[in-house]
Amino acid sequence: MAKTYWWGNWAFNKVDETLSILDVIKWGEFDSKLSGLLWLLMEQRPSLIVAAGPSWAGKSTLFHSLLDFLPPDISQVTLRGFEEDFRALEYRKPENTYLITEEISNHSYEYLWGYQVARAFQLVAKGFALGGTIHARNIKEVAHILNAMGVPAPQIAKLGVIITLQVARGRNLDSEPIRYVDMVSTFTTTEDGLVAQILAMRHLPEEKFSYPEEAALQDTLSRKFGVKYDSITKEIERRGEHISQLYKEKATREEVRKVINRIYQSRIT
């Protein structure tokens, strides 16, 4: 999933750029229906966190594959970790920019941590979108970690999509661990503070995902993301069908990107 590289005396991981959403489906992390929902969400340029406890759960691979669903007119800007001062963003339009951090942690020079995380979320409050990964087992831990670094609850609530990955043992000692998405959720705020709203969930890798009823899902996507469609289910299915077809064709990541961009362009023209 990730390859290790050296920069000076620093070791760092770089995602295998040939891997796509189709590989994530093949590994069983989720299915084409969930990919249709995530495509629909990524169209709205949401801030995104992919979380998992172990380092080898596949967070970065999943995160980067989801970036392929962003509209082609969105500029992706990778933040520079410990060296980031955010000055270059003064010349960027927030509504057309997606900020990327490989990880929110202090494990490597290329990651964001401490005051830089709080600064990044201040930019989210100003209209930028932010995406990255974090070591957390569930959405509650995500909120606790961010809050401990000075991100207040109203800014944490700006996160659009939080995906949590779990890892289970293989069938025997020689088997690869089983990596799977167990929950996709978002934050809302109430008088009591942050509340997680579940968009998709399962408990075990062999289970199918459960989703809110269409009316409830449509209400959440409308209020949180500004999604306006007569039938959310049909829109999710339509996108899922595109992904299923690409999966059958064993498309490369470049082919996946071309199809997604062609669909976006056809709507414009």
Short mmCIF file of N, CA and C in Angstrom, two decimals, residues 19-21 59-68:
data_model
loop_
_atom_site.label_atom_id
_atom_site.label_comp_id
_atom_site.label_asym_id
_atom_site.label_seq_id
_atom_site.Cartn_x
_atom_site.Cartn_y
_atom_site.Cartn_z
N LEU A 19 -2.37 2.58 -7.09
CA LEU A 19 -3.54 2.01 -6.43
C LEU A 19 -4.72 2.96 -6.49
N SER A 20 -5.91 2.40 -6.69
CA SER A 20 -7.11 3.22 -6.86
C SER A 20 -8.23 2.72 -5.95
N ILE A 21 -9.38 3.34 -6.08
CA ILE A 21 -10.55 2.93 -5.32
C ILE A 21 -10.91 1.48 -5.64
N LYS A 59 -4.80 3.52 5.75
CA LYS A 59 -5.40 4.87 5.80
C LYS A 59 -5.01 5.70 4.59
N SER A 60 -3.71 5.76 4.32
CA SER A 60 -3.22 6.64 3.25
C SER A 60 -3.70 6.18 1.88
N THR A 61 -3.70 4.87 1.66
CA THR A 61 -4.17 4.35 0.37
C THR A 61 -5.63 4.72 0.14
N LEU A 62 -6.46 4.52 1.15
CA LEU A 62 -7.87 4.87 1.03
C LEU A 62 -8.04 6.36 0.83
N PHE A 63 -7.33 7.15 1.62
CA PHE A 63 -7.45 8.61 1.52
C PHE A 63 -7.11 9.10 0.12
N HIS A 64 -5.98 8.67 -0.41
CA HIS A 64 -5.56 9.16 -1.73
C HIS A 64 -6.47 8.66 -2.84
N SER A 65 -7.04 7.48 -2.68
CA SER A 65 -7.96 7.00 -3.71
C SER A 65 -9.23 7.85 -3.74
N LEU A 66 -9.65 8.36 -2.60
CA LEU A 66 -10.85 9.20 -2.55
C LEU A 66 -10.62 10.57 -3.17
N LEU A 67 -9.38 11.03 -3.18
CA LEU A 67 -9.09 12.32 -3.81
C LEU A 67 -9.40 12.31 -5.30
N ASP A 68 -9.41 11.12 -5.91
CA ASP A 68 -9.74 11.02 -7.34
C ASP A 68 -11.18 11.43 -7.62
#
